[in-house]
């Protein structure tokens, strides 16, 4: 690998940035948070059904219980979808307002380090200094600190390069590497 580092060059697009923000949010959501939303949703739905069956029957109460059940469905089962939609829209608006900040960059995966290069910035970071790495279906995110990260869109590389990068990160970062869906 040292003789031929894996090199990925790209200019960030608005959709790359939205994919990055979406993946970062998914990476930061804890399993317990998802569980709390699901339980809250189920409790709202069950409570609405029980109230509908065992309480005083009126049109107003029926509408209230239906709204309560709908809230349970939104919170328990559609929260992530709604949050991702909102986050992506916000990221697209941010990108459109700040296009000039997004410049072309090259990331190279060497044997002992990853180099990041733009027209204004060059850094070589050894693998053991990375805080963590996350991969989803569209991007790789490399955390250089808790809230410091660089991302690489998968659209900028072929399937073979993507597999090689995944293997490098799994080997070098071990438990600090996480793929979407694997906790």
mmCIF file of C-alpha atoms in Angstrom:
data_model
loop_
_atom_site.group_PDB
_atom_site.id
_atom_site.type_symbol
_atom_site.label_atom_id
_atom_site.label_comp_id
_atom_site.label_asym_id
_atom_site.label_seq_id
_atom_site.Cartn_x
_atom_site.Cartn_y
_atom_site.Cartn_z
ATOM 1 C CA UNK A 1 0.000 0.000 0.000
ATOM 2 C CA UNK A 2 2.906 2.407 0.656
ATOM 3 C CA UNK A 3 4.010 2.331 -2.968
ATOM 4 C CA UNK A 4 0.472 2.950 -4.191
ATOM 5 C CA UNK A 5 -1.596 4.851 -1.658
ATOM 6 C CA UNK A 6 -5.317 4.960 -2.271
ATOM 7 C CA UNK A 7 -6.136 8.462 -3.406
ATOM 8 C CA UNK A 8 -9.605 10.029 -3.519
ATOM 9 C CA UNK A 9 -10.081 13.510 -4.985
ATOM 10 C CA UNK A 10 -13.382 15.370 -5.008
ATOM 11 C CA UNK A 11 -15.142 18.689 -4.887
ATOM 12 C CA UNK A 12 -17.924 18.600 -2.315
ATOM 13 C CA UNK A 13 -21.410 18.960 -3.785
ATOM 14 C CA UNK A 14 -24.548 20.006 -1.935
ATOM 15 C CA UNK A 15 -25.713 16.387 -1.789
ATOM 16 C CA UNK A 16 -22.304 15.227 -0.484
ATOM 17 C CA UNK A 17 -22.606 17.725 2.341
ATOM 18 C CA UNK A 18 -26.200 16.648 3.117
ATOM 19 C CA UNK A 19 -25.101 12.980 3.087
ATOM 20 C CA UNK A 20 -22.256 13.824 5.478
ATOM 21 C CA UNK A 21 -24.508 15.690 7.932
ATOM 22 C CA UNK A 22 -27.070 12.890 7.773
ATOM 23 C CA UNK A 23 -24.436 10.216 8.435
ATOM 24 C CA UNK A 24 -22.903 12.218 11.285
ATOM 25 C CA UNK A 25 -26.324 12.485 12.946
ATOM 26 C CA UNK A 26 -26.912 8.733 12.557
ATOM 27 C CA UNK A 27 -23.448 8.018 13.959
ATOM 28 C CA UNK A 28 -24.149 10.153 17.016
ATOM 29 C CA UNK A 29 -27.576 8.708 17.818
ATOM 30 C CA UNK A 30 -27.246 6.151 20.572
ATOM 31 C CA UNK A 31 -29.152 2.882 20.611
ATOM 32 C CA UNK A 32 -30.776 3.914 23.906
ATOM 33 C CA UNK A 33 -32.151 7.096 22.323
ATOM 34 C CA UNK A 34 -33.828 5.076 19.585
ATOM 35 C CA UNK A 35 -35.275 2.758 22.219
ATOM 36 C CA UNK A 36 -36.705 5.669 24.226
ATOM 37 C CA UNK A 37 -38.454 7.026 21.118
ATOM 38 C CA UNK A 38 -39.884 3.605 20.271
ATOM 39 C CA UNK A 39 -41.119 2.973 23.819
ATOM 40 C CA UNK A 40 -42.642 6.454 24.029
ATOM 41 C CA UNK A 41 -44.445 5.887 20.739
ATOM 42 C CA UNK A 42 -45.808 2.509 21.825
ATOM 43 C CA UNK A 43 -46.951 3.923 25.180
ATOM 44 C CA UNK A 44 -48.812 6.747 23.414
ATOM 45 C CA UNK A 45 -50.515 4.338 21.007
ATOM 46 C CA UNK A 46 -51.503 1.813 23.691
ATOM 47 C CA UNK A 47 -52.747 4.576 25.991
ATOM 48 C CA UNK A 48 -54.842 6.090 23.189
ATOM 49 C CA UNK A 49 -56.378 2.687 22.407
ATOM 50 C CA UNK A 50 -57.138 1.957 26.063
ATOM 51 C CA UNK A 51 -58.681 5.384 26.578
ATOM 52 C CA UNK A 52 -60.795 4.952 23.449
ATOM 53 C CA UNK A 53 -62.111 1.619 24.690
ATOM 54 C CA UNK A 54 -62.564 2.346 28.420
ATOM 55 C CA UNK A 55 -63.319 6.053 28.712
ATOM 56 C CA UNK A 56 -66.319 8.271 28.126
ATOM 57 C CA UNK A 57 -67.296 8.187 24.440
ATOM 58 C CA UNK A 58 -67.513 11.530 22.680
ATOM 59 C CA UNK A 59 -66.427 12.948 19.355
ATOM 60 C CA UNK A 60 -63.982 15.285 21.069
ATOM 61 C CA UNK A 61 -62.376 12.438 23.026
ATOM 62 C CA UNK A 62 -62.193 10.229 19.925
ATOM 63 C CA UNK A 63 -60.393 12.996 18.020
ATOM 64 C CA UNK A 64 -58.030 13.541 20.958
ATOM 65 C CA UNK A 65 -57.210 9.822 21.193
ATOM 66 C CA UNK A 66 -56.664 9.563 17.428
ATOM 67 C CA UNK A 67 -54.266 12.529 17.626
ATOM 68 C CA UNK A 68 -52.513 10.842 20.538
ATOM 69 C CA UNK A 69 -52.112 7.609 18.543
ATOM 70 C CA UNK A 70 -50.844 9.584 15.525
ATOM 71 C CA UNK A 71 -48.293 11.318 17.771
ATOM 72 C CA UNK A 72 -47.226 7.882 19.007
ATOM 73 C CA UNK A 73 -46.672 6.706 15.435
ATOM 74 C CA UNK A 74 -44.672 9.839 14.593
ATOM 75 C CA UNK A 75 -42.510 9.674 17.707
ATOM 76 C CA UNK A 76 -42.047 5.932 17.839
ATOM 77 C CA UNK A 77 -41.657 4.960 14.240
ATOM 78 C CA UNK A 78 -41.171 7.985 11.991
ATOM 79 C CA UNK A 79 -38.975 10.222 14.171
ATOM 80 C CA UNK A 80 -35.701 9.273 12.480
ATOM 81 C CA UNK A 81 -37.174 9.720 9.022
ATOM 82 C CA UNK A 82 -38.554 13.162 9.869
ATOM 83 C CA UNK A 83 -35.320 14.198 11.618
ATOM 84 C CA UNK A 84 -33.205 13.057 8.636
ATOM 85 C CA UNK A 85 -35.433 14.944 6.197
ATOM 86 C CA UNK A 86 -35.195 18.127 8.272
ATOM 87 C CA UNK A 87 -31.450 17.773 8.745
ATOM 88 C CA UNK A 88 -30.820 17.232 5.021
ATOM 89 C CA UNK A 89 -32.919 20.284 4.098
ATOM 90 C CA UNK A 90 -30.977 22.397 6.598
ATOM 91 C CA UNK A 91 -27.649 21.089 5.245
ATOM 92 C CA UNK A 92 -28.659 21.858 1.652
ATOM 93 C CA UNK A 93 -29.623 25.417 2.630
ATOM 94 C CA UNK A 94 -26.318 25.859 4.481
ATOM 95 C CA UNK A 95 -24.354 24.594 1.488
ATOM 96 C CA UNK A 96 -26.168 26.927 -0.900
ATOM 97 C CA UNK A 97 -25.407 29.898 1.370
ATOM 98 C CA UNK A 98 -21.730 28.933 1.816
ATOM 99 C CA UNK A 99 -20.667 27.336 -1.492
ATOM 100 C CA UNK A 100 -17.387 29.243 -1.588
ATOM 101 C CA UNK A 101 -16.182 27.521 1.607
ATOM 102 C CA UNK A 102 -16.259 24.099 -0.050
ATOM 103 C CA UNK A 103 -13.073 23.514 -2.032
ATOM 104 C CA UNK A 104 -11.580 20.532 -3.834
ATOM 105 C CA UNK A 105 -9.683 18.084 -1.683
ATOM 106 C CA UNK A 106 -7.626 14.948 -1.937
ATOM 107 C CA UNK A 107 -7.431 12.249 0.711
ATOM 108 C CA UNK A 108 -4.735 9.570 0.527
ATOM 109 C CA UNK A 109 -4.647 6.383 2.568
ATOM 110 C CA UNK A 110 -1.025 5.369 3.223
ATOM 111 C CA UNK A 111 0.373 2.493 5.244
ATOM 112 C CA UNK A 112 0.738 4.458 8.491
ATOM 113 C CA UNK A 113 -1.269 7.636 7.955
ATOM 114 C CA UNK A 114 -3.989 9.443 6.063
ATOM 115 C CA UNK A 115 -3.159 12.696 4.303
ATOM 116 C CA UNK A 116 -5.685 15.424 3.621
ATOM 117 C CA UNK A 117 -4.831 18.077 1.078
ATOM 118 C CA UNK A 118 -6.596 21.163 -0.250
ATOM 119 C CA UNK A 119 -5.213 24.294 -1.889
ATOM 120 C CA UNK A 120 -4.938 25.852 1.600
ATOM 121 C CA UNK A 121 -4.299 22.901 3.877
ATOM 122 C CA UNK A 122 -2.211 19.743 4.116
ATOM 123 C CA UNK A 123 -2.154 17.315 7.038
ATOM 124 C CA UNK A 124 -0.820 13.825 7.610
ATOM 125 C CA UNK A 125 -2.545 12.064 10.511
ATOM 126 C CA UNK A 126 -1.384 8.664 11.799
ATOM 127 C CA UNK A 127 -4.156 6.104 12.158
ATOM 128 C CA UNK A 128 -3.677 5.798 15.918
ATOM 129 C CA UNK A 129 -4.552 9.496 16.382
ATOM 130 C CA UNK A 130 -8.025 9.150 14.889
ATOM 131 C CA UNK A 131 -10.827 9.346 17.407
ATOM 132 C CA UNK A 132 -13.041 7.067 15.326
ATOM 133 C CA UNK A 133 -14.384 6.401 11.818
ATOM 134 C CA UNK A 134 -17.925 5.827 10.592
ATOM 135 C CA UNK A 135 -19.234 4.493 7.291
ATOM 136 C CA UNK A 136 -22.717 4.490 5.872
ATOM 137 C CA UNK A 137 -24.039 3.850 2.371
ATOM 138 C CA UNK A 138 -22.828 7.186 0.999
ATOM 139 C CA UNK A 139 -19.836 8.488 2.985
ATOM 140 C CA UNK A 140 -16.858 7.664 5.150
ATOM 141 C CA UNK A 141 -16.442 10.008 8.129
ATOM 142 C CA UNK A 142 -13.026 10.254 9.762
ATOM 143 C CA UNK A 143 -13.097 11.817 13.238
ATOM 144 C CA UNK A 144 -9.897 13.616 14.209
ATOM 145 C CA UNK A 145 -11.525 14.621 17.508
ATOM 146 C CA UNK A 146 -14.910 14.439 19.197
ATOM 147 C CA UNK A 147 -16.528 17.053 16.947
ATOM 148 C CA UNK A 148 -13.765 17.370 14.371
ATOM 149 C CA UNK A 149 -14.320 15.353 11.250
ATOM 150 C CA UNK A 150 -13.480 14.971 7.601
ATOM 151 C CA UNK A 151 -15.650 13.085 5.174
ATOM 152 C CA UNK A 152 -15.171 11.319 1.875
ATOM 153 C CA UNK A 153 -18.169 10.748 -0.398
ATOM 154 C CA UNK A 154 -18.315 7.261 -1.848
ATOM 155 C CA UNK A 155 -19.415 8.660 -5.212
ATOM 156 C CA UNK A 156 -15.813 9.900 -5.644
ATOM 157 C CA UNK A 157 -14.417 6.359 -5.680
ATOM 158 C CA UNK A 158 -15.046 3.012 -7.287
ATOM 159 C CA UNK A 159 -16.317 -0.093 -5.514
ATOM 160 C CA UNK A 160 -12.801 -1.538 -5.326
ATOM 161 C CA UNK A 161 -11.406 1.580 -3.663
ATOM 162 C CA UNK A 162 -14.334 1.662 -1.283
ATOM 163 C CA UNK A 163 -13.657 -1.933 -0.243
ATOM 164 C CA UNK A 164 -9.925 -1.225 0.174
ATOM 165 C CA UNK A 165 -10.616 1.823 2.357
ATOM 166 C CA UNK A 166 -13.096 -0.158 4.470
ATOM 167 C CA UNK A 167 -10.495 -2.917 4.956
ATOM 168 C CA UNK A 168 -7.801 -0.392 5.902
ATOM 169 C CA UNK A 169 -10.047 1.319 8.436
ATOM 170 C CA UNK A 170 -11.193 -1.995 9.919
ATOM 171 C CA UNK A 171 -7.587 -3.151 10.261
ATOM 172 C CA UNK A 172 -6.046 0.079 11.518
ATOM 173 C CA UNK A 173 -8.840 1.443 13.714
ATOM 174 C CA UNK A 174 -10.421 -1.850 14.834
ATOM 175 C CA UNK A 175 -13.066 -1.039 17.512
ATOM 176 C CA UNK A 176 -12.920 2.680 16.630
ATOM 177 C CA UNK A 177 -14.363 1.857 13.187
ATOM 178 C CA UNK A 178 -18.129 1.550 12.836
ATOM 179 C CA UNK A 179 -20.386 0.765 9.904
ATOM 180 C CA UNK A 180 -24.011 1.879 9.682
ATOM 181 C CA UNK A 181 -26.277 -0.625 11.377
ATOM 182 C CA UNK A 182 -23.467 -2.286 13.326
ATOM 183 C CA UNK A 183 -23.355 -1.230 16.976
#
